[in-house]
Amino acid sequence: MLDDAKALGTIAATAGAAGTASVTVATITSSAPGILGVLGFTTTTAVTLPVAGVVAAAGLVAYGIHKGVQAAKSNK
């Protein structure tokens, strides 16, 4: 149990150290609304995620896989 707390604390610290930067995961271009769309103008929307969230999610997924492999090995 203590190892779990250390691992989760490390994941949280690493995510916190990642800072407040963001990563663009998608750029969506579509017709502008109204008369501007009729005239052919477009609008672009960038979908971004905070780096800290990406690091935390990846760490938690990796830790979950690790715990699953450990549990599978111990049930032999």
N, CA, C and O atoms as a GROMACS GRO file, in nm:
protein
  304
    1MET      N    1   0.082  -0.120   0.000
    1MET     CA    2   0.000   0.000   0.000
    1MET      C    3   0.086   0.126   0.000
    1MET      O    4   0.054   0.224  -0.066
    2LEU      N    5   0.197   0.122   0.075
    2LEU     CA    6   0.285   0.238   0.080
    2LEU      C    7   0.351   0.260  -0.056
    2LEU      O    8   0.370   0.375  -0.097
    3ASP      N    9   0.385   0.152  -0.126
    3ASP     CA   10   0.442   0.166  -0.261
    3ASP      C   11   0.343   0.232  -0.355
    3ASP      O   12   0.383   0.312  -0.440
    4ASP      N   13   0.215   0.199  -0.341
    4ASP     CA   14   0.112   0.262  -0.425
    4ASP      C   15   0.109   0.412  -0.400
    4ASP      O   16   0.101   0.491  -0.495
    5ALA      N   17   0.114   0.452  -0.274
    5ALA     CA   18   0.110   0.594  -0.241
    5ALA      C   19   0.233   0.666  -0.296
    5ALA      O   20   0.222   0.778  -0.346
    6LYS      N   21   0.351   0.602  -0.288
    6LYS     CA   22   0.472   0.662  -0.342
    6LYS      C   23   0.462   0.678  -0.493
    6LYS      O   24   0.499   0.782  -0.548
    7ALA      N   25   0.412   0.575  -0.560
    7ALA     CA   26   0.401   0.580  -0.706
    7ALA      C   27   0.304   0.689  -0.749
    7ALA      O   28   0.334   0.766  -0.841
    8LEU      N   29   0.189   0.697  -0.684
    8LEU     CA   30   0.090   0.800  -0.720
    8LEU      C   31   0.143   0.940  -0.688
    8LEU      O   32   0.116   1.035  -0.761
    9GLY      N   33   0.217   0.953  -0.578
    9GLY     CA   34   0.279   1.081  -0.544
    9GLY      C   35   0.381   1.123  -0.649
    9GLY      O   36   0.391   1.241  -0.683
   10THR      N   37   0.458   1.026  -0.699
   10THR     CA   38   0.556   1.055  -0.803
   10THR      C   39   0.488   1.098  -0.932
   10THR      O   40   0.534   1.191  -0.998
   11ILE      N   41   0.379   1.031  -0.967
   11ILE     CA   42   0.304   1.069  -1.087
   11ILE      C   43   0.251   1.211  -1.074
   11ILE      O   44   0.261   1.290  -1.167
   12ALA      N   45   0.196   1.243  -0.958
   12ALA     CA   46   0.142   1.378  -0.935
   12ALA      C   47   0.253   1.483  -0.940
   12ALA      O   48   0.234   1.591  -0.996
   13ALA      N   49   0.369   1.452  -0.881
   13ALA     CA   50   0.480   1.547  -0.881
   13ALA      C   51   0.533   1.569  -1.023
   13ALA      O   52   0.566   1.681  -1.061
   14THR      N   53   0.540   1.462  -1.100
   14THR     CA   54   0.588   1.474  -1.238
   14THR      C   55   0.491   1.557  -1.322
   14THR      O   56   0.533   1.641  -1.402
   15ALA      N   57   0.363   1.535  -1.302
   15ALA     CA   58   0.263   1.613  -1.374
   15ALA      C   59   0.271   1.760  -1.334
   15ALA      O   60   0.259   1.849  -1.419
   16GLY      N   61   0.293   1.786  -1.207
   16GLY     CA   62   0.306   1.923  -1.161
   16GLY      C   63   0.429   1.991  -1.217
   16GLY      O   64   0.428   2.111  -1.245
   17ALA      N   65   0.538   1.914  -1.233
   17ALA     CA   66   0.662   1.970  -1.287
   17ALA      C   67   0.651   1.998  -1.437
   17ALA      O   68   0.732   2.073  -1.492
   18ALA      N   69   0.551   1.938  -1.502
   18ALA     CA   70   0.535   1.958  -1.646
   18ALA      C   71   0.496   2.102  -1.678
   18ALA      O   72   0.512   2.147  -1.792
   19GLY      N   73   0.446   2.173  -1.580
   19GLY     CA   74   0.416   2.314  -1.600
   19GLY      C   75   0.278   2.340  -1.658
   19GLY      O   76   0.192   2.252  -1.660
   20THR      N   77   0.261   2.462  -1.704
   20THR     CA   78   0.129   2.505  -1.752
   20THR      C   79   0.121   2.511  -1.904
   20THR      O   80   0.026   2.569  -1.958
   21ALA      N   81   0.218   2.453  -1.973
   21ALA     CA   82   0.215   2.453  -2.119
   21ALA      C   83   0.099   2.367  -2.169
   21ALA      O   84   0.039   2.292  -2.093
   22SER      N   85   0.069   2.379  -2.298
   22SER     CA   86  -0.038   2.299  -2.356
   22SER      C   87   0.009   2.239  -2.488
   22SER      O   88   0.104   2.287  -2.550
   23VAL      N   89  -0.059   2.133  -2.528
   23VAL     CA   90  -0.028   2.062  -2.651
   23VAL      C   91  -0.150   2.068  -2.741
   23VAL      O   92  -0.261   2.039  -2.697
   24THR      N   93  -0.130   2.105  -2.867
   24THR     CA   94  -0.241   2.106  -2.963
   24THR      C   95  -0.259   1.965  -3.017
   24THR      O   96  -0.167   1.907  -3.074
   25VAL      N   97  -0.378   1.910  -2.999
   25VAL     CA   98  -0.406   1.774  -3.044
   25VAL      C   99  -0.488   1.771  -3.173
   25VAL      O  100  -0.493   1.668  -3.240
   26ALA      N  101  -0.551   1.880  -3.207
   26ALA     CA  102  -0.629   1.885  -3.331
   26ALA      C  103  -0.651   2.030  -3.372
   26ALA      O  104  -0.658   2.120  -3.288
   27THR      N  105  -0.660   2.052  -3.501
   27THR     CA  106  -0.696   2.182  -3.556
   27THR      C  107  -0.813   2.160  -3.650
   27THR      O  108  -0.803   2.084  -3.746
   28ILE      N  109  -0.924   2.226  -3.623
   28ILE     CA  110  -1.046   2.206  -3.699
   28ILE      C  111  -1.079   2.333  -3.777
   28ILE      O  112  -1.089   2.441  -3.719
   29THR      N  113  -1.094   2.320  -3.907
   29THR     CA  114  -1.130   2.433  -3.992
   29THR      C  115  -1.271   2.411  -4.044
   29THR      O  116  -1.305   2.303  -4.092
   30SER      N  117  -1.354   2.515  -4.034
   30SER     CA  118  -1.491   2.505  -4.084
   30SER      C  119  -1.534   2.639  -4.143
   30SER      O  120  -1.464   2.740  -4.129
   31SER      N  121  -1.647   2.638  -4.209
   31SER     CA  122  -1.700   2.762  -4.267
   31SER      C  123  -1.736   2.860  -4.156
   31SER      O  124  -1.787   2.821  -4.051
   32ALA      N  125  -1.709   2.986  -4.181
   32ALA     CA  126  -1.748   3.088  -4.085
   32ALA      C  127  -1.900   3.098  -4.082
   32ALA      O  128  -1.965   3.071  -4.183
   33PRO      N  129  -1.957   3.136  -3.969
   33PRO     CA  130  -2.103   3.148  -3.961
   33PRO      C  131  -2.155   3.271  -4.036
   33PRO      O  132  -2.085   3.371  -4.053
   34GLY      N  133  -2.278   3.260  -4.080
   34GLY     CA  134  -2.348   3.375  -4.140
   34GLY      C  135  -2.297   3.414  -4.277
   34GLY      O  136  -2.255   3.330  -4.356
   35ILE      N  137  -2.302   3.544  -4.303
   35ILE     CA  138  -2.267   3.596  -4.434
   35ILE      C  139  -2.120   3.573  -4.467
   35ILE      O  140  -2.084   3.558  -4.584
   36LEU      N  141  -2.035   3.569  -4.366
   36LEU     CA  142  -1.893   3.545  -4.392
   36LEU      C  143  -1.871   3.406  -4.449
   36LEU      O  144  -1.784   3.387  -4.535
   37GLY      N  145  -1.948   3.308  -4.403
   37GLY     CA  146  -1.940   3.173  -4.458
   37GLY      C  147  -1.984   3.168  -4.602
   37GLY      O  148  -1.927   3.096  -4.684
   38VAL      N  149  -2.087   3.246  -4.634
   38VAL     CA  150  -2.136   3.253  -4.772
   38VAL      C  151  -2.030   3.314  -4.862
   38VAL      O  152  -2.016   3.275  -4.978
   39LEU      N  153  -1.956   3.409  -4.810
   39LEU     CA  154  -1.850   3.474  -4.887
   39LEU      C  155  -1.724   3.388  -4.897
   39LEU      O  156  -1.630   3.424  -4.968
   40GLY      N  157  -1.721   3.274  -4.827
   40GLY     CA  158  -1.608   3.182  -4.838
   40GLY      C  159  -1.506   3.190  -4.726
   40GLY      O  160  -1.403   3.123  -4.732
   41PHE      N  161  -1.534   3.269  -4.626
   41PHE     CA  162  -1.440   3.277  -4.513
   41PHE      C  163  -1.451   3.151  -4.427
   41PHE      O  164  -1.556   3.088  -4.419
   42THR      N  165  -1.341   3.118  -4.362
   42THR     CA  166  -1.340   3.001  -4.273
   42THR      C  167  -1.294   3.044  -4.134
   42THR      O  168  -1.240   3.154  -4.116
   43THR      N  169  -1.315   2.958  -4.040
   43THR     CA  170  -1.269   2.980  -3.903
   43THR      C  171  -1.194   2.854  -3.859
   43THR      O  172  -1.230   2.743  -3.897
   44THR      N  173  -1.091   2.873  -3.780
   44THR     CA  174  -1.010   2.762  -3.733
   44THR      C  175  -1.016   2.755  -3.581
   44THR      O  176  -1.004   2.857  -3.512
   45THR      N  177  -1.034   2.635  -3.530
   45THR     CA  178  -1.037   2.613  -3.386
   45THR      C  179  -0.928   2.514  -3.350
   45THR      O  180  -0.916   2.408  -3.412
   46ALA      N  181  -0.847   2.547  -3.251
   46ALA     CA  182  -0.742   2.457  -3.205
   46ALA      C  183  -0.788   2.388  -3.078
   46ALA      O  184  -0.835   2.454  -2.984
   47VAL      N  185  -0.776   2.255  -3.074
   47VAL     CA  186  -0.810   2.177  -2.955
   47VAL      C  187  -0.679   2.150  -2.881
   47VAL      O  188  -0.591   2.083  -2.933
   48THR      N  189  -0.668   2.203  -2.760
   48THR     CA  190  -0.544   2.187  -2.683
   48THR      C  191  -0.570   2.117  -2.550
   48THR      O  192  -0.679   2.125  -2.493
   49LEU      N  193  -0.469   2.049  -2.503
   49LEU     CA  194  -0.474   1.984  -2.373
   49LEU      C  195  -0.355   2.031  -2.290
   49LEU      O  196  -0.247   2.054  -2.345
   50PRO      N  197  -0.374   2.046  -2.160
   50PRO     CA  198  -0.260   2.085  -2.076
   50PRO      C  199  -0.159   1.971  -2.066
   50PRO      O  200  -0.197   1.855  -2.052
   51VAL      N  201  -0.031   2.003  -2.073
   51VAL     CA  202   0.073   1.901  -2.068
   51VAL      C  203   0.065   1.824  -1.936
   51VAL      O  204   0.083   1.702  -1.935
   52ALA      N  205   0.038   1.893  -1.828
   52ALA     CA  206   0.032   1.826  -1.697
   52ALA      C  207  -0.076   1.717  -1.698
   52ALA      O  208  -0.056   1.610  -1.640
   53GLY      N  209  -0.189   1.744  -1.760
   53GLY     CA  210  -0.296   1.645  -1.768
   53GLY      C  211  -0.257   1.525  -1.851
   53GLY      O  212  -0.289   1.412  -1.816
   54VAL      N  213  -0.187   1.549  -1.962
   54VAL     CA  214  -0.142   1.440  -2.048
   54VAL      C  215  -0.041   1.353  -1.973
   54VAL      O  216  -0.049   1.230  -1.978
   55VAL      N  217   0.053   1.417  -1.903
   55VAL     CA  218   0.153   1.342  -1.826
   55VAL      C  219   0.086   1.261  -1.716
   55VAL      O  220   0.119   1.144  -1.696
   56ALA      N  221  -0.007   1.321  -1.644
   56ALA     CA  222  -0.076   1.251  -1.536
   56ALA      C  223  -0.156   1.133  -1.589
   56ALA      O  224  -0.151   1.024  -1.531
   57ALA      N  225  -0.229   1.152  -1.696
   57ALA     CA  226  -0.310   1.044  -1.753
   57ALA      C  227  -0.222   0.929  -1.801
   57ALA      O  228  -0.252   0.813  -1.776
   58ALA      N  229  -0.112   0.962  -1.870
   58ALA     CA  230  -0.022   0.858  -1.918
   58ALA      C  231   0.040   0.782  -1.802
   58ALA      O  232   0.054   0.660  -1.807
   59GLY      N  233   0.078   0.853  -1.697
   59GLY     CA  234   0.137   0.788  -1.580
   59GLY      C  235   0.038   0.696  -1.511
   59GLY      O  236   0.074   0.586  -1.469
   60LEU      N  237  -0.086   0.740  -1.498
   60LEU     CA  238  -0.187   0.657  -1.432
   60LEU      C  239  -0.221   0.534  -1.516
   60LEU      O  240  -0.243   0.426  -1.461
   61VAL      N  241  -0.226   0.548  -1.647
   61VAL     CA  242  -0.252   0.433  -1.734
   61VAL      C  243  -0.137   0.333  -1.723
   61VAL      O  244  -0.160   0.213  -1.710
   62ALA      N  245  -0.014   0.382  -1.729
   62ALA     CA  246   0.102   0.293  -1.718
   62ALA      C  247   0.105   0.223  -1.582
   62ALA      O  248   0.136   0.104  -1.574
   63TYR      N  249   0.073   0.296  -1.477
   63TYR     CA  250   0.071   0.236  -1.343
   63TYR      C  251  -0.039   0.131  -1.333
   63TYR      O  252  -0.019   0.026  -1.272
   64GLY      N  253  -0.154   0.159  -1.392
   64GLY     CA  254  -0.263   0.061  -1.392
   64GLY      C  255  -0.225  -0.066  -1.466
   64GLY      O  256  -0.257  -0.177  -1.422
   65ILE      N  257  -0.157  -0.050  -1.578
   65ILE     CA  258  -0.111  -0.168  -1.653
   65ILE      C  259  -0.010  -0.246  -1.570
   65ILE      O  260  -0.016  -0.369  -1.565
   66HIS      N  261   0.081  -0.176  -1.507
   66HIS     CA  262   0.180  -0.241  -1.421
   66HIS      C  263   0.113  -0.322  -1.309
   66HIS      O  264   0.149  -0.437  -1.284
   67LYS      N  265   0.014  -0.260  -1.244
   67LYS     CA  266  -0.056  -0.331  -1.135
   67LYS      C  267  -0.134  -0.450  -1.189
   67LYS      O  268  -0.143  -0.553  -1.122
   68GLY      N  269  -0.190  -0.438  -1.308
   68GLY     CA  270  -0.263  -0.549  -1.369
   68GLY      C  271  -0.171  -0.666  -1.402
   68GLY      O  272  -0.207  -0.781  -1.380
   69VAL      N  273  -0.053  -0.635  -1.453
   69VAL     CA  274   0.044  -0.741  -1.483
   69VAL      C  275   0.089  -0.808  -1.354
   69VAL      O  276   0.101  -0.931  -1.349
   70GLN      N  277   0.114  -0.730  -1.250
   70GLN     CA  278   0.151  -0.789  -1.120
   70GLN      C  279   0.041  -0.880  -1.069
   70GLN      O  280   0.069  -0.991  -1.022
   71ALA      N  281  -0.083  -0.838  -1.078
   71ALA     CA  282  -0.195  -0.919  -1.029
   71ALA      C  283  -0.208  -1.046  -1.112
   71ALA      O  284  -0.238  -1.153  -1.057
   72ALA      N  285  -0.188  -1.037  -1.241
   72ALA     CA  286  -0.198  -1.155  -1.327
   72ALA      C  287  -0.087  -1.254  -1.296
   72ALA      O  288  -0.110  -1.375  -1.297
   73LYS      N  289   0.032  -1.206  -1.267
   73LYS     CA  290   0.144  -1.295  -1.234
   73LYS      C  291   0.122  -1.364  -1.100
   73LYS      O  292   0.161  -1.479  -1.083
   74SER      N  293   0.061  -1.294  -1.005
   74SER     CA  294   0.042  -1.353  -0.871
   74SER      C  295  -0.074  -1.453  -0.867
   74SER      O  296  -0.085  -1.528  -0.770
   75ASN      N  297  -0.159  -1.456  -0.968
   75ASN     CA  298  -0.273  -1.548  -0.972
   75ASN      C  299  -0.243  -1.676  -1.048
   75ASN      O  300  -0.336  -1.751  -1.078
   76LYS      N  301  -0.120  -1.704  -1.078
   76LYS     CA  302  -0.084  -1.825  -1.153
   76LYS      C  303  -0.106  -1.949  -1.070
   76LYS      O  304  -0.082  -2.060  -1.118
   0.00000   0.00000   0.00000
